[in-house]
mmCIF file of C-alpha atoms and ligand atoms in Angstrom:
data_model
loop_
_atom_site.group_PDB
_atom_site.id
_atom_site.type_symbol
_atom_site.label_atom_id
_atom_site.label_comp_id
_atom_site.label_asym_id
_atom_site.label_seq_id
_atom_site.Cartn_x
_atom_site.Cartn_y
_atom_site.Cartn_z
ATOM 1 C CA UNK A 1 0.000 0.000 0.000
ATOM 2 C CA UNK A 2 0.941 3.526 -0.342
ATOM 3 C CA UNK A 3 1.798 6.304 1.852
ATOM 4 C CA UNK A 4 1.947 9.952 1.579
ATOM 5 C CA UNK A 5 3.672 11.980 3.864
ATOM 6 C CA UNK A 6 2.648 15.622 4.076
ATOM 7 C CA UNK A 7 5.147 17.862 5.630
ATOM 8 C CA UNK A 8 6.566 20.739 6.638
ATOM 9 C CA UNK A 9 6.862 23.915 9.151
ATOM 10 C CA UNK A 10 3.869 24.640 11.527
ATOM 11 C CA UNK A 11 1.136 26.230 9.454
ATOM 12 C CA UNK A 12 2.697 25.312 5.733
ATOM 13 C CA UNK A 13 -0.896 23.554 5.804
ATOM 14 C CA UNK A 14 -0.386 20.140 6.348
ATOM 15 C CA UNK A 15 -3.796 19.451 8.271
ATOM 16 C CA UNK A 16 -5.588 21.195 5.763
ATOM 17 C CA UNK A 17 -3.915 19.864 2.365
ATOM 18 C CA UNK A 18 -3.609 16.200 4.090
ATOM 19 C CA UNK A 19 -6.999 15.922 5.129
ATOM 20 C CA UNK A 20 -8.753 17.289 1.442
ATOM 21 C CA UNK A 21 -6.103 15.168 0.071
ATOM 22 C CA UNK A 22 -7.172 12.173 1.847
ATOM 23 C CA UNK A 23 -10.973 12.484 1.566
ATOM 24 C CA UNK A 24 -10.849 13.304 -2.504
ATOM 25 C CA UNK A 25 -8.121 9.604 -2.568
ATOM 26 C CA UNK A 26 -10.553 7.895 0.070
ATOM 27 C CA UNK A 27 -7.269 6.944 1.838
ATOM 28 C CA UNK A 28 -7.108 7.233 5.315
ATOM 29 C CA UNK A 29 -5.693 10.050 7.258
ATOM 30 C CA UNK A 30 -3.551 10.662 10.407
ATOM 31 C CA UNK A 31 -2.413 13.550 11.440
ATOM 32 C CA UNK A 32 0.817 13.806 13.705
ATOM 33 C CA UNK A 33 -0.465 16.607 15.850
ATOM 34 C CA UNK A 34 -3.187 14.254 17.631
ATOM 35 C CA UNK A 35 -0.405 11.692 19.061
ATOM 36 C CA UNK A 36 2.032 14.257 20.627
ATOM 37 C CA UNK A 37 1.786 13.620 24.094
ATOM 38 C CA UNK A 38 0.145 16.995 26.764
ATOM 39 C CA UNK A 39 3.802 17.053 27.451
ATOM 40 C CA UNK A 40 4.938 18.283 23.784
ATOM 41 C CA UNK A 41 1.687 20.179 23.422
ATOM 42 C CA UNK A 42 2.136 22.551 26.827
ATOM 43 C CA UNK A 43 5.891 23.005 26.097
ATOM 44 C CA UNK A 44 4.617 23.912 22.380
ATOM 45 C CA UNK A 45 2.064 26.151 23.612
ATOM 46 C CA UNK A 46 5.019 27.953 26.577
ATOM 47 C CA UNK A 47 6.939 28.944 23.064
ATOM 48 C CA UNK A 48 9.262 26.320 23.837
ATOM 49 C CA UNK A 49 10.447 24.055 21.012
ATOM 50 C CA UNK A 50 10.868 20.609 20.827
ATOM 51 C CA UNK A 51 13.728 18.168 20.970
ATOM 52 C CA UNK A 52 15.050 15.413 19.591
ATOM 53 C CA UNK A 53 14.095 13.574 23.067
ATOM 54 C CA UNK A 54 10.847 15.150 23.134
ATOM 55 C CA UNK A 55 10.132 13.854 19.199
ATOM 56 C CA UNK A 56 11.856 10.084 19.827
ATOM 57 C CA UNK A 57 8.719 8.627 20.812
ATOM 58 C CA UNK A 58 6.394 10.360 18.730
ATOM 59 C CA UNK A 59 7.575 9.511 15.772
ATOM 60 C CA UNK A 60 8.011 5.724 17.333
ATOM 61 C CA UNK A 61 4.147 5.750 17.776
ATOM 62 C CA UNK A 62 3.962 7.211 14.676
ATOM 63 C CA UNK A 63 5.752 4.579 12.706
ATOM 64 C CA UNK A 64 4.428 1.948 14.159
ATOM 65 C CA UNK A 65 0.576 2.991 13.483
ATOM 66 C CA UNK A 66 1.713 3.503 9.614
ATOM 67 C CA UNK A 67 3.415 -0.032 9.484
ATOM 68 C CA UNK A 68 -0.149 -1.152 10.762
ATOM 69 C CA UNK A 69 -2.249 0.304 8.905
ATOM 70 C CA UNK A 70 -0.090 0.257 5.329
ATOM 71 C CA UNK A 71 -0.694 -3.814 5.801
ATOM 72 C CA UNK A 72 -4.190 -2.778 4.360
ATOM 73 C CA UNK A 73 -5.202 0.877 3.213
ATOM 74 C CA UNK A 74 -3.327 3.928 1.431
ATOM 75 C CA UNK A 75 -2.540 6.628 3.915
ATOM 76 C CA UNK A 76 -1.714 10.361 3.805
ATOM 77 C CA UNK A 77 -0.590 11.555 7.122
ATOM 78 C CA UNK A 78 0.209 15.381 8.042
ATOM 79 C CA UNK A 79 3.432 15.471 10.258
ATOM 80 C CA UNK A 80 6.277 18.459 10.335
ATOM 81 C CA UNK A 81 9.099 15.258 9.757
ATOM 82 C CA UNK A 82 11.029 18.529 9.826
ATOM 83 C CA UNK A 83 14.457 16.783 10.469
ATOM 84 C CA UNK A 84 15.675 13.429 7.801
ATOM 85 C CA UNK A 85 16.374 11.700 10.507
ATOM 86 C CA UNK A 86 12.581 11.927 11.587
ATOM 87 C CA UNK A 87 11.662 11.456 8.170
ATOM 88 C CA UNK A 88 13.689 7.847 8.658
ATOM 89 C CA UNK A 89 12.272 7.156 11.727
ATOM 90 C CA UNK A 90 8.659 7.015 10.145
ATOM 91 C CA UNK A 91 9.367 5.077 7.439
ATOM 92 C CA UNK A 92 12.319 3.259 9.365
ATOM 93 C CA UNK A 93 15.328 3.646 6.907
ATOM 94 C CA UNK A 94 18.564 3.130 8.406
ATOM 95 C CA UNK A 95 20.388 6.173 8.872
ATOM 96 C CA UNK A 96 21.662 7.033 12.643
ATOM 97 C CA UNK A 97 21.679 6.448 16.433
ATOM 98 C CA UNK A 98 18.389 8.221 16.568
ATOM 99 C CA UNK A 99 16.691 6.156 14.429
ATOM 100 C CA UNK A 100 18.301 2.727 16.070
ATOM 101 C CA UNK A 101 15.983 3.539 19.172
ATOM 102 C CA UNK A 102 13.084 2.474 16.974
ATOM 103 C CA UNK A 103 13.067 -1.497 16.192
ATOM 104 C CA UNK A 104 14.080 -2.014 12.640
ATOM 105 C CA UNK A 105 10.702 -3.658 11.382
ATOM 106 C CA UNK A 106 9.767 -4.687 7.698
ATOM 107 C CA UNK A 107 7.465 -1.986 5.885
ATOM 108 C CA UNK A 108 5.729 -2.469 3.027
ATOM 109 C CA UNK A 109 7.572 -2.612 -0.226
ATOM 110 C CA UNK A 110 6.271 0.846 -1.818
ATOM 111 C CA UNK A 111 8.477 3.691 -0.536
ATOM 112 C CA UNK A 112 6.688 7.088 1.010
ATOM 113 C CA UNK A 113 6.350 9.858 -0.728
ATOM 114 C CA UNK A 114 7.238 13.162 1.017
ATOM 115 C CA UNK A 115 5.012 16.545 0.298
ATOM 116 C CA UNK A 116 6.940 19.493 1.234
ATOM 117 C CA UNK A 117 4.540 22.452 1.762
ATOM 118 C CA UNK A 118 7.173 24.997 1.424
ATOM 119 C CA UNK A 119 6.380 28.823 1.742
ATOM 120 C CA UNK A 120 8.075 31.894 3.270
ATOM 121 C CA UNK A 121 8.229 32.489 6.400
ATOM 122 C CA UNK A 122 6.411 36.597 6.375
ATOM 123 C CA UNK A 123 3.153 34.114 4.378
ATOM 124 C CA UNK A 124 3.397 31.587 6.979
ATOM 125 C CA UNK A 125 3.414 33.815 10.005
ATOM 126 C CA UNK A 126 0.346 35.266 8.752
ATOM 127 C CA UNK A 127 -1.436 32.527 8.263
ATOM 128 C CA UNK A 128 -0.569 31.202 11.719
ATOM 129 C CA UNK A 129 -1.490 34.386 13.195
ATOM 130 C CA UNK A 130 -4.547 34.329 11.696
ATOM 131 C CA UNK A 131 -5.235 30.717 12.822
ATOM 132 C CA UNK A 132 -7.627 30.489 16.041
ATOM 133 C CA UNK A 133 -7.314 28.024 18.608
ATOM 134 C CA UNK A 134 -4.505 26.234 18.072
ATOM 135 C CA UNK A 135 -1.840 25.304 20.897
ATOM 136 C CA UNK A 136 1.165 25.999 18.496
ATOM 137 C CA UNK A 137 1.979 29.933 19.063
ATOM 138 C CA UNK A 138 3.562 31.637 15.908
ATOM 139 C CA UNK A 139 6.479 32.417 18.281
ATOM 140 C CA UNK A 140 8.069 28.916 17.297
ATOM 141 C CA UNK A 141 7.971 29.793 13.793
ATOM 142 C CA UNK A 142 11.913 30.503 13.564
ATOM 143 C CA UNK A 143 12.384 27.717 15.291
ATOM 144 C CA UNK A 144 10.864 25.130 12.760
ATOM 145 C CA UNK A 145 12.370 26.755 9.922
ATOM 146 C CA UNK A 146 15.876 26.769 11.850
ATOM 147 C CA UNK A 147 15.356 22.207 12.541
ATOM 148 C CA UNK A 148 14.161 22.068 8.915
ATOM 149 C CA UNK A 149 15.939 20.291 6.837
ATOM 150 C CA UNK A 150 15.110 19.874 2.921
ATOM 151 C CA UNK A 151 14.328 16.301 1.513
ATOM 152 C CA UNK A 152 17.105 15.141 -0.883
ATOM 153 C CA UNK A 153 17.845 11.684 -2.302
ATOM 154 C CA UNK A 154 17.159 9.057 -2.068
ATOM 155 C CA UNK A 155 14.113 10.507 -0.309
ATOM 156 C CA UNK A 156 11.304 10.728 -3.201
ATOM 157 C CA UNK A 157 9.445 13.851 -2.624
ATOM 158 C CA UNK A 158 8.095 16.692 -4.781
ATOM 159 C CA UNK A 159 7.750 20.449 -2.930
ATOM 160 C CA UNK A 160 4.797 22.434 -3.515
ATOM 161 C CA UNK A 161 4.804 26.621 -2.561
ATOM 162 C CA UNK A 162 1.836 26.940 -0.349
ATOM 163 C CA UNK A 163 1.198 30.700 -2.328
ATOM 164 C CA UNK A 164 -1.199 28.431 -4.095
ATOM 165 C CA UNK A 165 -4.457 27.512 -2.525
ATOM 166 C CA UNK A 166 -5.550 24.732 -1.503
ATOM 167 C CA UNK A 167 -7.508 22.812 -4.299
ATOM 168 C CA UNK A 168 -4.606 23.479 -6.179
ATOM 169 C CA UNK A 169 -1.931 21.427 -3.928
ATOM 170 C CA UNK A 170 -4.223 18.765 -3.895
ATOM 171 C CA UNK A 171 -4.621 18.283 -7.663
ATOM 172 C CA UNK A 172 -1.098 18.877 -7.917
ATOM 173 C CA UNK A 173 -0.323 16.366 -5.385
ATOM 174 C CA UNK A 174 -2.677 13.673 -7.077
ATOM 175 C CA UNK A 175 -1.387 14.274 -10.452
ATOM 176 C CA UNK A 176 2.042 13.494 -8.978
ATOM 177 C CA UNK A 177 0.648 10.068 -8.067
ATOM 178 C CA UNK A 178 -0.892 9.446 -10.989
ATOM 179 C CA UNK A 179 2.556 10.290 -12.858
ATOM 180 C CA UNK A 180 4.354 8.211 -10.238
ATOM 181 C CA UNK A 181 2.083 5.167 -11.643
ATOM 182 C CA UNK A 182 1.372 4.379 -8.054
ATOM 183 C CA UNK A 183 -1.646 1.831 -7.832
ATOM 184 C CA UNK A 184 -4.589 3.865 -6.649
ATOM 185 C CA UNK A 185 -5.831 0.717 -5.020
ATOM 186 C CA UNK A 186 -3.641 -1.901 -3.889
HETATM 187 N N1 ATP B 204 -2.726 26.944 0.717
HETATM 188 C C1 ATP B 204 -3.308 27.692 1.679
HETATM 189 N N2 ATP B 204 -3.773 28.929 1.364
HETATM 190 C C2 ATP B 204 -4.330 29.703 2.321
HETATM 191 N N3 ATP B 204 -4.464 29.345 3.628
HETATM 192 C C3 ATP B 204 -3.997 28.120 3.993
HETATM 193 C C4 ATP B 204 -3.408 27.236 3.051
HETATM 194 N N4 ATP B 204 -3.043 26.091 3.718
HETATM 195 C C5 ATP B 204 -3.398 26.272 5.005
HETATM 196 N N5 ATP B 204 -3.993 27.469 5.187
HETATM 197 C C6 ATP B 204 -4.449 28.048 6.470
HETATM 198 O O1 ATP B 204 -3.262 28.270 7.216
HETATM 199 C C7 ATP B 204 -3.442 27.876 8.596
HETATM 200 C C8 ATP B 204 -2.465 26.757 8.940
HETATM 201 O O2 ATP B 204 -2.882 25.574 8.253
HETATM 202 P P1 ATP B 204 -2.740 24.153 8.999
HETATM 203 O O3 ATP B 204 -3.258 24.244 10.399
HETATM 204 O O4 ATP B 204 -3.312 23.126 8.098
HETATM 205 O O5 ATP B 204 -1.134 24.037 9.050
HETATM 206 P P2 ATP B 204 -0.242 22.891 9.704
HETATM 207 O O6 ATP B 204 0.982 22.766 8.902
HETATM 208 O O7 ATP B 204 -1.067 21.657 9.923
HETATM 209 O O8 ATP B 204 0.090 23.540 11.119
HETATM 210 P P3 ATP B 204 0.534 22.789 12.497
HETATM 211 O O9 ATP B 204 1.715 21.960 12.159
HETATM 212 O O10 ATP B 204 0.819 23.921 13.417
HETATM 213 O O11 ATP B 204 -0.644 21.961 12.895
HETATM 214 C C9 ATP B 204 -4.903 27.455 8.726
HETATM 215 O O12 ATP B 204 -5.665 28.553 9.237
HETATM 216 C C10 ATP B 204 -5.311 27.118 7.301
HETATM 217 O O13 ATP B 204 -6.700 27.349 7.083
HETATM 218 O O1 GCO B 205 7.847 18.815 15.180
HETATM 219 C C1 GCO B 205 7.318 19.800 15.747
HETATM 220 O O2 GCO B 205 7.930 20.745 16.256
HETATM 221 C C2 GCO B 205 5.797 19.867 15.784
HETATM 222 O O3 GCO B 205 5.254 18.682 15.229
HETATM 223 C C3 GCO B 205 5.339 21.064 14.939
HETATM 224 O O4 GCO B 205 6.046 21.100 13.720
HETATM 225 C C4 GCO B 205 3.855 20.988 14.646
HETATM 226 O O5 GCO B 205 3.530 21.974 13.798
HETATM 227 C C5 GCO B 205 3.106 21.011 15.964
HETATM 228 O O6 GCO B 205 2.558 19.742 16.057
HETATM 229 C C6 GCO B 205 2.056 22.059 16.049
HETATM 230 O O7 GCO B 205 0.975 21.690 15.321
#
């Protein structure tokens, strides 16, 4: 089965495009903010950002609900997989010490694809300071951009500016499956 990986910094739109994306696929969608623990949310929501330490086990849960669920349906899941080392950890590649903390497991044969929802950070800002009730204070903005590090091979990703609306990400994602020739239905 297939699955798509939506990331980037807080408020590049990753809830938004991953969950339209999902519904118009019919694949199923997680998104990484509902598994990060009070702890991670309250030290989000103080302006402090996260760790490595404080990401470890997140992305452990993480992985091993995608293993679980790729053994049957497409996924698109939403998570900032801001770091390639976190991007490793959810779809368990080898690559460092980090990642050895999470059991090497088999996953399914079809490698992820990575969405980068890539912007600038005076758009973003706006956006998340227009953006009500949401733990994730704008303050951390620098923050992400300053842990983010771009996809590059072997990683197979596309990036999309999020100047475009929304519709538009998700046709643009979908035609990038479609010219992928992944199997809509597996
Ligand atoms: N392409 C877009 N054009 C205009 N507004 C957008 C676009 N994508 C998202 N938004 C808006 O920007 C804000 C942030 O979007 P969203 O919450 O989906 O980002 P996120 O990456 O999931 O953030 P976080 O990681 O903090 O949860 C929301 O208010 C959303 O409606
Ligand atoms: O890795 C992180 O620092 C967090 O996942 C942020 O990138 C998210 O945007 C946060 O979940 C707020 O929604």
């Amino acid at each position: 089965m297939v699955l798509v990986v939506v990331m980037g910094v807080s408020g590049s739109g990753k809830s938004t495009v991953g969950s339209l994306l999902a519904k118009k696929l019919g694949w199923k969608f997680y998104d990484a903010d509902d598994y990060h623990s009070d702890g991670n949310k309250l030290k989000m929501a103080k302006g402090i950002p996260l760790t490595d330490q404080d990401r470890i086990p997140w992305l452990g849960e993480l992985h091993k609900i995608i293993r679980e669920g790729l053994s049957s349906e497409n996924i698109v899941l939403a998570c900032s997989a801001l770091k390639r080392v976190y991007r490793d950890i959810l779809t368990n590649e080898e690559s460092t010490a980090l990642s050895q903390e999470v059991k090497k497991d088999e996953m399914p044969p079809s490698r992820p694809f990575f969405v980068h929802l890539d912007g600038s950070m005076e758009l973003i800002l706006q956006r998340l300071e227009k953006r009500k009730g949401h733990f994730m204070p704008s303050a951390l903005l620098q923050s992400q951009f300053d842990t983010l590090e771009p996809l590059s091979a072997p990683e197979h990703f596309i990036i999309i500016n999020v100047e475009k609306n929304v519709l538009d990400i998700v046709s643009e994602i979908e035609r990038m499956l479609v010219k992928s020739n992944l199997e809509y239905l597996q």
